[in-house]
Coordinates of C-alpha atoms and ligand atoms in Angstrom, one line a residue:
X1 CA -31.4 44.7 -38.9
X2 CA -33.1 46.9 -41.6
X3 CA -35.9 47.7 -39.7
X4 CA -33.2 49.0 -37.3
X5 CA -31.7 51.2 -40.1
X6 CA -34.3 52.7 -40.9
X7 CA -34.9 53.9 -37.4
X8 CA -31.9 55.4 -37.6
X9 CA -32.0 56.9 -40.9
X10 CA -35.1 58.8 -39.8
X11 CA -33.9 59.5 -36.4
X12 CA -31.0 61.3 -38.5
X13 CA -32.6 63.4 -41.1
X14 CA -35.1 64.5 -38.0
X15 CA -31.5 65.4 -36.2
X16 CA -29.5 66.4 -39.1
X17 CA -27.5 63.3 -38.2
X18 CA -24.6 63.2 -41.2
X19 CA -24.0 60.4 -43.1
X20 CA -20.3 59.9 -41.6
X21 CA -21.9 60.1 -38.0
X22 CA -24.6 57.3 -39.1
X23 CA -21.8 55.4 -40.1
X24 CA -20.3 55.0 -36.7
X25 CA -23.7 54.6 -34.8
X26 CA -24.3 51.8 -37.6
X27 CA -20.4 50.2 -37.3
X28 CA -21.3 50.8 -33.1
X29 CA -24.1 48.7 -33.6
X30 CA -22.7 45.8 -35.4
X31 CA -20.1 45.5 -33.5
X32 CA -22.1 45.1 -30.3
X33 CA -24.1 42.5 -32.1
X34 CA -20.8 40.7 -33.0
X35 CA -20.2 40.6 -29.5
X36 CA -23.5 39.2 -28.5
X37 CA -23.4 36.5 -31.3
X38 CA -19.7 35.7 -30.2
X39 CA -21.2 35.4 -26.8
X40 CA -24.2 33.3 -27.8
X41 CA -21.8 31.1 -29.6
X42 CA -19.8 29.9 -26.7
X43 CA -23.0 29.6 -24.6
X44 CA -24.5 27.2 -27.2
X45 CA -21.2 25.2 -27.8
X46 CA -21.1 25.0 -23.5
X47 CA -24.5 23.7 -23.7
X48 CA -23.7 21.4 -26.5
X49 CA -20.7 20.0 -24.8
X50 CA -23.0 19.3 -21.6
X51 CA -25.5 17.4 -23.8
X52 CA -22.8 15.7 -24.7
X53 CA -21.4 14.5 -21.6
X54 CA -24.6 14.1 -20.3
X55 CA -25.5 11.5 -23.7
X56 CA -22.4 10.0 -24.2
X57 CA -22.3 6.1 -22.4
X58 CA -19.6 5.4 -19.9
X59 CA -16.2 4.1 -21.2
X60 CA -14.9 1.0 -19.9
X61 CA -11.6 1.3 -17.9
X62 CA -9.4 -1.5 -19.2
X63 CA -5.5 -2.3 -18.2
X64 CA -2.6 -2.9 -21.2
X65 CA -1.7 -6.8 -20.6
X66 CA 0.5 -6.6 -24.1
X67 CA 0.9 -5.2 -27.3
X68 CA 0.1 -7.5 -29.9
X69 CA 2.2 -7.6 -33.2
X70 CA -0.5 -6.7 -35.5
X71 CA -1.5 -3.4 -33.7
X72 CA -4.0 -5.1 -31.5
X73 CA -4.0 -4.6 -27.7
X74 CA -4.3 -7.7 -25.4
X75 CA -5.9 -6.0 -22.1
X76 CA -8.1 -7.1 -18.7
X77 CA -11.1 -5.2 -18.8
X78 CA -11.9 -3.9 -15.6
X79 CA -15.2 -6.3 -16.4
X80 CA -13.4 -9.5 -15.8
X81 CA -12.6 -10.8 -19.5
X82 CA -9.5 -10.6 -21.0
X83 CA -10.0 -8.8 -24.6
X84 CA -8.2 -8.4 -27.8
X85 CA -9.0 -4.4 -29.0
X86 CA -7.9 -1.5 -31.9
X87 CA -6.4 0.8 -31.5
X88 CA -8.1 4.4 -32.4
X89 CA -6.1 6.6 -34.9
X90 CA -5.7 9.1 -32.6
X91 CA -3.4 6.8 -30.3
X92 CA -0.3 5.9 -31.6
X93 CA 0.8 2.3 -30.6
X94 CA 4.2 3.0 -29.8
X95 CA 2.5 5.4 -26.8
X96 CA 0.5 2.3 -25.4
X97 CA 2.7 -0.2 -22.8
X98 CA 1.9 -3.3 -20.8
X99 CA 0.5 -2.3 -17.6
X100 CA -1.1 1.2 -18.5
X101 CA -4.6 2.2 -18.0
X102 CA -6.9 2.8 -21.1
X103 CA -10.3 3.8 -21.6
X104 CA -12.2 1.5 -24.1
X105 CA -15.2 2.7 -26.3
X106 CA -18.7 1.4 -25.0
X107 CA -18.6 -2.2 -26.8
X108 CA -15.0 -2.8 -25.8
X109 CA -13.9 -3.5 -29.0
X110 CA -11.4 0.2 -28.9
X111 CA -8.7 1.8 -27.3
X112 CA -10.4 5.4 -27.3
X113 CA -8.0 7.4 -24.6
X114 CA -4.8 6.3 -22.9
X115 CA -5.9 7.1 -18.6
X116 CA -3.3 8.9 -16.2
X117 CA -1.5 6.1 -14.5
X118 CA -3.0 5.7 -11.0
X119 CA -2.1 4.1 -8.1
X120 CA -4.9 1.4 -6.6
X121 CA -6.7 2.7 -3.9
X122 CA -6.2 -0.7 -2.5
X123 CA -2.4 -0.3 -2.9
X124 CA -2.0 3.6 -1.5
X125 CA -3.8 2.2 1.4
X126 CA -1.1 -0.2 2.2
X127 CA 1.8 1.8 4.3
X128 CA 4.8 3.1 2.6
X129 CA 7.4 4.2 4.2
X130 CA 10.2 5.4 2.7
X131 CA 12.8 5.2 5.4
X132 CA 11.2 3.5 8.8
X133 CA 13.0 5.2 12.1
X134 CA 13.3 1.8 13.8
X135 CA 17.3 0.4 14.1
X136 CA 18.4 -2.8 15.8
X137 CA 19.5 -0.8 18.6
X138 CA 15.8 -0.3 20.1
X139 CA 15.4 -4.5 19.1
X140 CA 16.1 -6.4 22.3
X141 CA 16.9 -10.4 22.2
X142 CA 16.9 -11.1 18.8
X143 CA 20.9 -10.6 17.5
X144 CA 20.8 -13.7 16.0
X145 CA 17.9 -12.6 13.9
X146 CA 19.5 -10.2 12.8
X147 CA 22.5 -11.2 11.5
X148 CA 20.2 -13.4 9.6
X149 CA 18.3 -10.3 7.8
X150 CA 21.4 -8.3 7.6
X151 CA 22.7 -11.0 5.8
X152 CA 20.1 -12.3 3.6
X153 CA 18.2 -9.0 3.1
X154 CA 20.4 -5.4 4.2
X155 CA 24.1 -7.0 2.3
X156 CA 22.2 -8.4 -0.7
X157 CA 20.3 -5.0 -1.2
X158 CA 23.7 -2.5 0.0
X159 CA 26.3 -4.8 -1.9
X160 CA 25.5 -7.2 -4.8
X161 CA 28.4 -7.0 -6.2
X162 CA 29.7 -9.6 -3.6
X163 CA 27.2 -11.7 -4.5
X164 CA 27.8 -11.7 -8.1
X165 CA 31.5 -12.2 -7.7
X166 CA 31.3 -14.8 -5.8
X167 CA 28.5 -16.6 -8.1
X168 CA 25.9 -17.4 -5.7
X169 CA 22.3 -16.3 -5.4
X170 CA 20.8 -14.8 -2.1
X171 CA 17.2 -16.1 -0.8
X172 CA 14.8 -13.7 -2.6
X173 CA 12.2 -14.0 0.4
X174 CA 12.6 -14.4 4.0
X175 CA 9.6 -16.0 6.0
X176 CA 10.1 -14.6 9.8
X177 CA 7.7 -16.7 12.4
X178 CA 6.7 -17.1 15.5
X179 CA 4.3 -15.7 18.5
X180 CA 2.3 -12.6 17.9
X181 CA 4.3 -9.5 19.6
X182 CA 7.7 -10.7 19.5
X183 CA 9.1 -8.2 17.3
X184 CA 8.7 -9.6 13.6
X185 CA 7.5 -6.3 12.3
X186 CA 10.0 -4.5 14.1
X187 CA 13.0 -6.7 12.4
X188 CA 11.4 -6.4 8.8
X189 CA 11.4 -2.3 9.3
X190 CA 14.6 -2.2 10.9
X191 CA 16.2 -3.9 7.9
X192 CA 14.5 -1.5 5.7
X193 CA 15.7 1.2 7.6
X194 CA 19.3 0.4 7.8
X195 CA 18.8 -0.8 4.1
X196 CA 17.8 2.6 3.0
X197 CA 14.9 0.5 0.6
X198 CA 11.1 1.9 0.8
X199 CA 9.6 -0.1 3.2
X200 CA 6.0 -1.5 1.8
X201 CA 3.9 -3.0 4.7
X202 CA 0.9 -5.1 3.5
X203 CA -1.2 -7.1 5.5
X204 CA -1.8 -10.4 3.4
X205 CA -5.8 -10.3 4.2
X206 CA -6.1 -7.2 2.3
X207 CA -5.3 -8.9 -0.4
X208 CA -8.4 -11.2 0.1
X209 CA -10.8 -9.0 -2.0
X210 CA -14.2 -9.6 -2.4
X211 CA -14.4 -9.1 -6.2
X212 CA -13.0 -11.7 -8.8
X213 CA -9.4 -11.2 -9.4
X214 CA -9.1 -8.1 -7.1
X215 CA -6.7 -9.6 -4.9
X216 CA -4.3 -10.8 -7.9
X217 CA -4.9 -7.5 -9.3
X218 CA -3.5 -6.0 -6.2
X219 CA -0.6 -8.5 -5.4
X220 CA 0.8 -7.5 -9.1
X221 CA 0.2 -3.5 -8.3
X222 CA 2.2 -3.8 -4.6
X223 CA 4.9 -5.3 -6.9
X224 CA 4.6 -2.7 -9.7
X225 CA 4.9 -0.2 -6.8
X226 CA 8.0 -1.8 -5.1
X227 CA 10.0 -2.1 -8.6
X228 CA 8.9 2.0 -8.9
X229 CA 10.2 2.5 -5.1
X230 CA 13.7 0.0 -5.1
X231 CA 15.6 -0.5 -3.8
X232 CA 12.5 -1.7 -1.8
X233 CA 11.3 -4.2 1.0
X234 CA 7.4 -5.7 0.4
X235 CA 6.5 -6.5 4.0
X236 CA 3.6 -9.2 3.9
X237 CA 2.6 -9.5 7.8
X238 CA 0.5 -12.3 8.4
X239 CA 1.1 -14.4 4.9
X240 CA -0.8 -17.1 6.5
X241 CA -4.6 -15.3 5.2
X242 CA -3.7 -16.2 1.7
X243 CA -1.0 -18.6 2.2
X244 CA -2.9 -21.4 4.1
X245 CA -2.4 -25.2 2.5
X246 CA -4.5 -25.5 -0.6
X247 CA -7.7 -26.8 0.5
X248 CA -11.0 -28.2 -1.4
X249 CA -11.9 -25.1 -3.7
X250 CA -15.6 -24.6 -2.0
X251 CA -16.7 -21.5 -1.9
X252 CA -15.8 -18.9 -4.4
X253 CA -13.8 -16.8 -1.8
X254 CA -11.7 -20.0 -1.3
X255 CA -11.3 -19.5 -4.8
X256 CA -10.8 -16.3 -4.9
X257 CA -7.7 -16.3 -1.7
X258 CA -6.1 -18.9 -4.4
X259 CA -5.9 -17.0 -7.1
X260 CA -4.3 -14.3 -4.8
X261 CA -2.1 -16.9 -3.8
X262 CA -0.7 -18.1 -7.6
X263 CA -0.6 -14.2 -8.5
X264 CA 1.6 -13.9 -5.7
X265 CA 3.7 -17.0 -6.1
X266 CA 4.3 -16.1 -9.7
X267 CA 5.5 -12.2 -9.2
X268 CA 8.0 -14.3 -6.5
X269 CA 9.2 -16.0 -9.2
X270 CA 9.2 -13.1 -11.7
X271 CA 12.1 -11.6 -10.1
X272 CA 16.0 -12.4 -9.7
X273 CA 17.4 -12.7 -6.3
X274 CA 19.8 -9.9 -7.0
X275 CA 17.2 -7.1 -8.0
X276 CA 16.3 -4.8 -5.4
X277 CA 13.1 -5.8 -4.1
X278 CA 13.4 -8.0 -1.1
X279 CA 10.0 -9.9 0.2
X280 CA 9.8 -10.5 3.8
X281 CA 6.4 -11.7 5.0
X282 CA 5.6 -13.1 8.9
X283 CA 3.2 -15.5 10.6
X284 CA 1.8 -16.9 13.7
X285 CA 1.1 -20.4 12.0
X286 CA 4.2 -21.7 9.9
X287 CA 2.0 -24.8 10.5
X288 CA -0.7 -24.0 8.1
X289 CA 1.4 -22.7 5.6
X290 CA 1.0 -24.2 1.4
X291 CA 4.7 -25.7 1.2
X292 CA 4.7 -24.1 -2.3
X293 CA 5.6 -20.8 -0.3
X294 CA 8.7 -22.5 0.8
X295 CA 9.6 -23.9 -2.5
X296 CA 13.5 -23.1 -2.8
X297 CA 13.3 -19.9 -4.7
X298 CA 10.4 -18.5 -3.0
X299 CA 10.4 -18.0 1.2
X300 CA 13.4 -20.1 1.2
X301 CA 15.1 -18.5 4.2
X302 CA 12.8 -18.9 7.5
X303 CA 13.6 -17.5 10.7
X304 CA 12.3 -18.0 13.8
X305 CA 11.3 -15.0 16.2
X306 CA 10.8 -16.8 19.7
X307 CA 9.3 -15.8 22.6
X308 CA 12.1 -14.2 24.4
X309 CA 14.3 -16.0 26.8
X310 CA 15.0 -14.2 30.3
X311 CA 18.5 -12.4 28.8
X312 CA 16.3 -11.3 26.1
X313 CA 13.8 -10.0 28.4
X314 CA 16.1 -8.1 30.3
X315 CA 16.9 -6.4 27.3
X316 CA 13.7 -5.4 26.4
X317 CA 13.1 -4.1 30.1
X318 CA 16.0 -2.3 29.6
X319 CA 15.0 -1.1 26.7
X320 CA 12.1 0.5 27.5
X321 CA 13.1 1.6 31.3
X322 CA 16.4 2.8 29.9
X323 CA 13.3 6.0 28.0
X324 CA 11.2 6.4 31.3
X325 CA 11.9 8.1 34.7
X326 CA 12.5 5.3 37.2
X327 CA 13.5 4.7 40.8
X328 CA 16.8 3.7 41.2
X329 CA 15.9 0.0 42.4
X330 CA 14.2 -1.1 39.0
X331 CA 15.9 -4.4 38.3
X332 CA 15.8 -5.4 35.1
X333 CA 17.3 -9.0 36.1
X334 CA 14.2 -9.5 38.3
X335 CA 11.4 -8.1 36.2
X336 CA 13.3 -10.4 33.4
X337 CA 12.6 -13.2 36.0
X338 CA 8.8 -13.0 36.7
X339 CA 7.9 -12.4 33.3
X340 CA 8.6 -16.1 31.7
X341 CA 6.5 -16.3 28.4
X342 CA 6.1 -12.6 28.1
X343 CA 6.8 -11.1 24.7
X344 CA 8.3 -8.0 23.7
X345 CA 5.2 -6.8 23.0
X346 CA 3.8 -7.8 26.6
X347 CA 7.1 -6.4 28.2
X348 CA 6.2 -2.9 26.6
X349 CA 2.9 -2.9 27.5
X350 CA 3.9 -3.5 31.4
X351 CA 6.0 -0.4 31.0
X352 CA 3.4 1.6 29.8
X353 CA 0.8 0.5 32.1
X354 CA 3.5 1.2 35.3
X355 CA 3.6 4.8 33.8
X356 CA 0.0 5.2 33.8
X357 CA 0.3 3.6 37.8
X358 CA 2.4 6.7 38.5
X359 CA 0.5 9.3 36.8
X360 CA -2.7 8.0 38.6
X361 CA -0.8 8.0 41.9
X362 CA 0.2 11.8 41.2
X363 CA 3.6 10.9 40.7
X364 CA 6.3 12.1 38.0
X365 CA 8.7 8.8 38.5
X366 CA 7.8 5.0 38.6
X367 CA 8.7 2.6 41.1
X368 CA 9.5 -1.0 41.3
X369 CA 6.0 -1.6 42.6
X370 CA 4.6 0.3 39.8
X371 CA 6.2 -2.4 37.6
X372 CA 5.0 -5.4 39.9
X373 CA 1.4 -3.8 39.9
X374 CA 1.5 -3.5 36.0
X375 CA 3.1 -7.0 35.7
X376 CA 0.4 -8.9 37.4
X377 CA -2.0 -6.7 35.6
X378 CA -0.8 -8.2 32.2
X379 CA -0.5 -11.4 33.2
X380 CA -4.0 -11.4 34.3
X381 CA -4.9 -10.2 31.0
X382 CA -2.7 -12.9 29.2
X383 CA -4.3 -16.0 31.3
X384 CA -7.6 -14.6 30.3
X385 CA -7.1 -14.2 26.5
X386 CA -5.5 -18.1 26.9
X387 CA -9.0 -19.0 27.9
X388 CA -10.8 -17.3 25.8
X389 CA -8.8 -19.3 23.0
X390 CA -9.0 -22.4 24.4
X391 CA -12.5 -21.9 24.5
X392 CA -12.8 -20.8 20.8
X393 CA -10.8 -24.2 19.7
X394 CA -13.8 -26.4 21.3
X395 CA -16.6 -24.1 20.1
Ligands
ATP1 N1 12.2 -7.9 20.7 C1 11.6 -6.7 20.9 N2 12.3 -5.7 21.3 C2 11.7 -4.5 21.6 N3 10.4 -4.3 21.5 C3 9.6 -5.3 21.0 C4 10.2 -6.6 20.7 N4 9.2 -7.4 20.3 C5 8.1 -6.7 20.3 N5 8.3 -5.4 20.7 C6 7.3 -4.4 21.0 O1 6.0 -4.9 20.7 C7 5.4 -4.2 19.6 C8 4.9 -5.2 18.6 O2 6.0 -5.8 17.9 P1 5.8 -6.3 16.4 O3 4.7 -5.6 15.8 O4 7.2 -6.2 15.8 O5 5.5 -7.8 16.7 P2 5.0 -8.9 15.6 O6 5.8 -10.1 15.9 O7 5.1 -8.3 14.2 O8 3.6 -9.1 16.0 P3 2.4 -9.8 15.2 O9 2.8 -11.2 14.8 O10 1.2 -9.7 16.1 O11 2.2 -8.9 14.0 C9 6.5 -3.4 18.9 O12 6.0 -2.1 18.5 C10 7.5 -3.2 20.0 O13 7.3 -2.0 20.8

């Protein structure tokens, strides 16, 4: 800077600069050094920052399981281990509750950052749907199981009041089961529907992670998230992947489907019948089932979604012919009449597959022997599905 001075000074006595002019040039100057300093500063501090980041060892995500007495945290290390940790000063306890997410200093021994609550990937890929557009109305054949749901599920959820007045206790889960197709799903989102609850569908082998305690881990989330959502209905379709008996713990995945199993079993029996989750799940194999599920207390309430009987498939044909364009002569009597063992499910797709009939033939509106054509077409399908099955069983 002096040097630079007195360049200046001698540029102004060959110039006849004054002094007060020299004053300014020199105040000029400094201040565009300031500037350039200032600016050098942040760049450094950037930098440093970056070095930082780039040095600094990963934390380890970790989630609350309970606050301990003496201002030590039990949590589950996203690891595996449960651990006992601090808490750093610049976390006050009273900020830090059971279930959060925290980030834990490299050895674990820390709580160094409370984390944004997040939902589980896992979970936000299940579907949630706050108000399913399915009624009874578009159910055919099953008005018996419905009256069941309304009343173990839709009055418990709307009115439990009438429950507590009269001192009893509704089933807390409903197991519906029977043939693939016949309309389980349709029932469980119906009832959510008309119960205005958030409608959480799950399918139960999702749960069946392949890392250690995943599964449990996302049972206990689902439930976190349908306690956020109530009044709410936890639809587990196909219970049947984790549910099985308990068989000889082999492999570790057998394990693994277990520990689902008791994580699921215990948030069933974490909850009173009168709070405003409702658990419906559905299988195809009631037979395989662990009897624990059925305990009194757990899936207490089963209902049985048949094939339909020929009234019920009328119903369904009249369902779905009632929303297509159809010759006059459809009879729903005698489509209900060829179609023994048909589900709903099968009775939809014939309906579809006499539309597409029509639209190959060129033609806007679909004939009874569009619906013959389409019915022997499934039925061809179903026979040869039966025998790839039976030939699965002896394989
Ligand atoms: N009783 C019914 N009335 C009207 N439509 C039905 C009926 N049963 C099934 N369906 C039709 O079949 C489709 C499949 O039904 P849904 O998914 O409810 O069967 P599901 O019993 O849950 O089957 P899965 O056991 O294979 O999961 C539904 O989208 C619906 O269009």
């Amino acid at each position: 800077m002096s040097g630079y001075i007195d360049v200046i000074k001698e540029r102004s006595n060959h110039n006849n600069v004054g002094d007060d002019t020299l004053d300014r040039l020199l105040q000029e100057k400094i201040n565009s050094l300031q500037i350039e300093i200032d600016s050098l500063r942040k760049e450094l501090n950037y930098y440093k920052a970056e070095m930082e980041k780039l040095l600094s060892p990963p934390l380890i995500e970790a989630t609350v399981l309970d606050v301990m007495d003496n201002n030590r945290v039990l949590v589950r290390s996203s690891s595996g281990p449960n651990l006992l940790v601090n808490i750093s000063n610049n976390i006050k306890t009273a900020d830090i509750k059971p279930g959060m997410s925290v980030a834990l200093n490299q050895r674990g021994s820390t709580i160094i950052e409370l984390l944004k609550q997040r939902d589980d990937p896992y979970v936000k890929s299940m579907e949630i749907i706050d108000r399913p557009n399915i009624t009874y109305a578009e159910i055919g054949g099953l008005e018996e199981q419905i009256r069941e749901l309304r009343e173990v599920v839709e009055l418990p959820l709307k009115k439990p009041e009438l429950f507590r007045e009269i001192g009893i206790e509704p089933p807390k889960g409903v197991l519906l089961f029977g043939p693939p197709g016949t309309g389980k799903t349709m029932l469980a989102k119906a009832v959510a529907n008309e119960s205005n609850a958030t409608f959480i569908h799950v399918v139960a082998s999702e749960f069946a992670q392949k890392f250690v305690g995943e599964g449990a881990r996302i049972v206990k989330e689902v439930f976190e998230m349908a306690k956020k959502k109530a009044p709410s209905i936890v639809f587990i379709d196909e219970i049947d992947a984790i549910g099985a008996k308990r068989i000889e713990l082999g492999t570790s995945g057998e394990r693994e489907i277990q520990r689902t199993l008791m994580q699921l079993l215990s948030e069933i029996d974490g909850f009173k019948a009168l709070d405003n989750v409702k658990i419906i799940a559905a299988t195809n194999r009631i037979d395989i089932l662990d009897p624990a599920l059925l305990r009194p207390g757990r899936f207490d309430r089963l209902v049985e979604v048949p094939l339909p009987n020929t009234e019920g498939r009328k119903e369904i044909f009249r369902i779905y012919t009632q929303k297509m364009k159809i010759e006059e002569n459809i009879n729903n009597e005698i489509l209900a009449n060829m179609t023994e063992g048909f589900s709903g499910a099968d009775i939809k797709n014939s309906c579809v597959e006499a539309g597409y009939i029509a639209i190959r033939n060129d033609r806007n509106v679909v004939t009874m022997n569009d619906m013959l054509e389409a019915i022997d077409k499934i039925q061809k399908k179903k026979s040869i599905n039966k025998g790839i099955e039976r030939k699965e069983k002896f394989i």
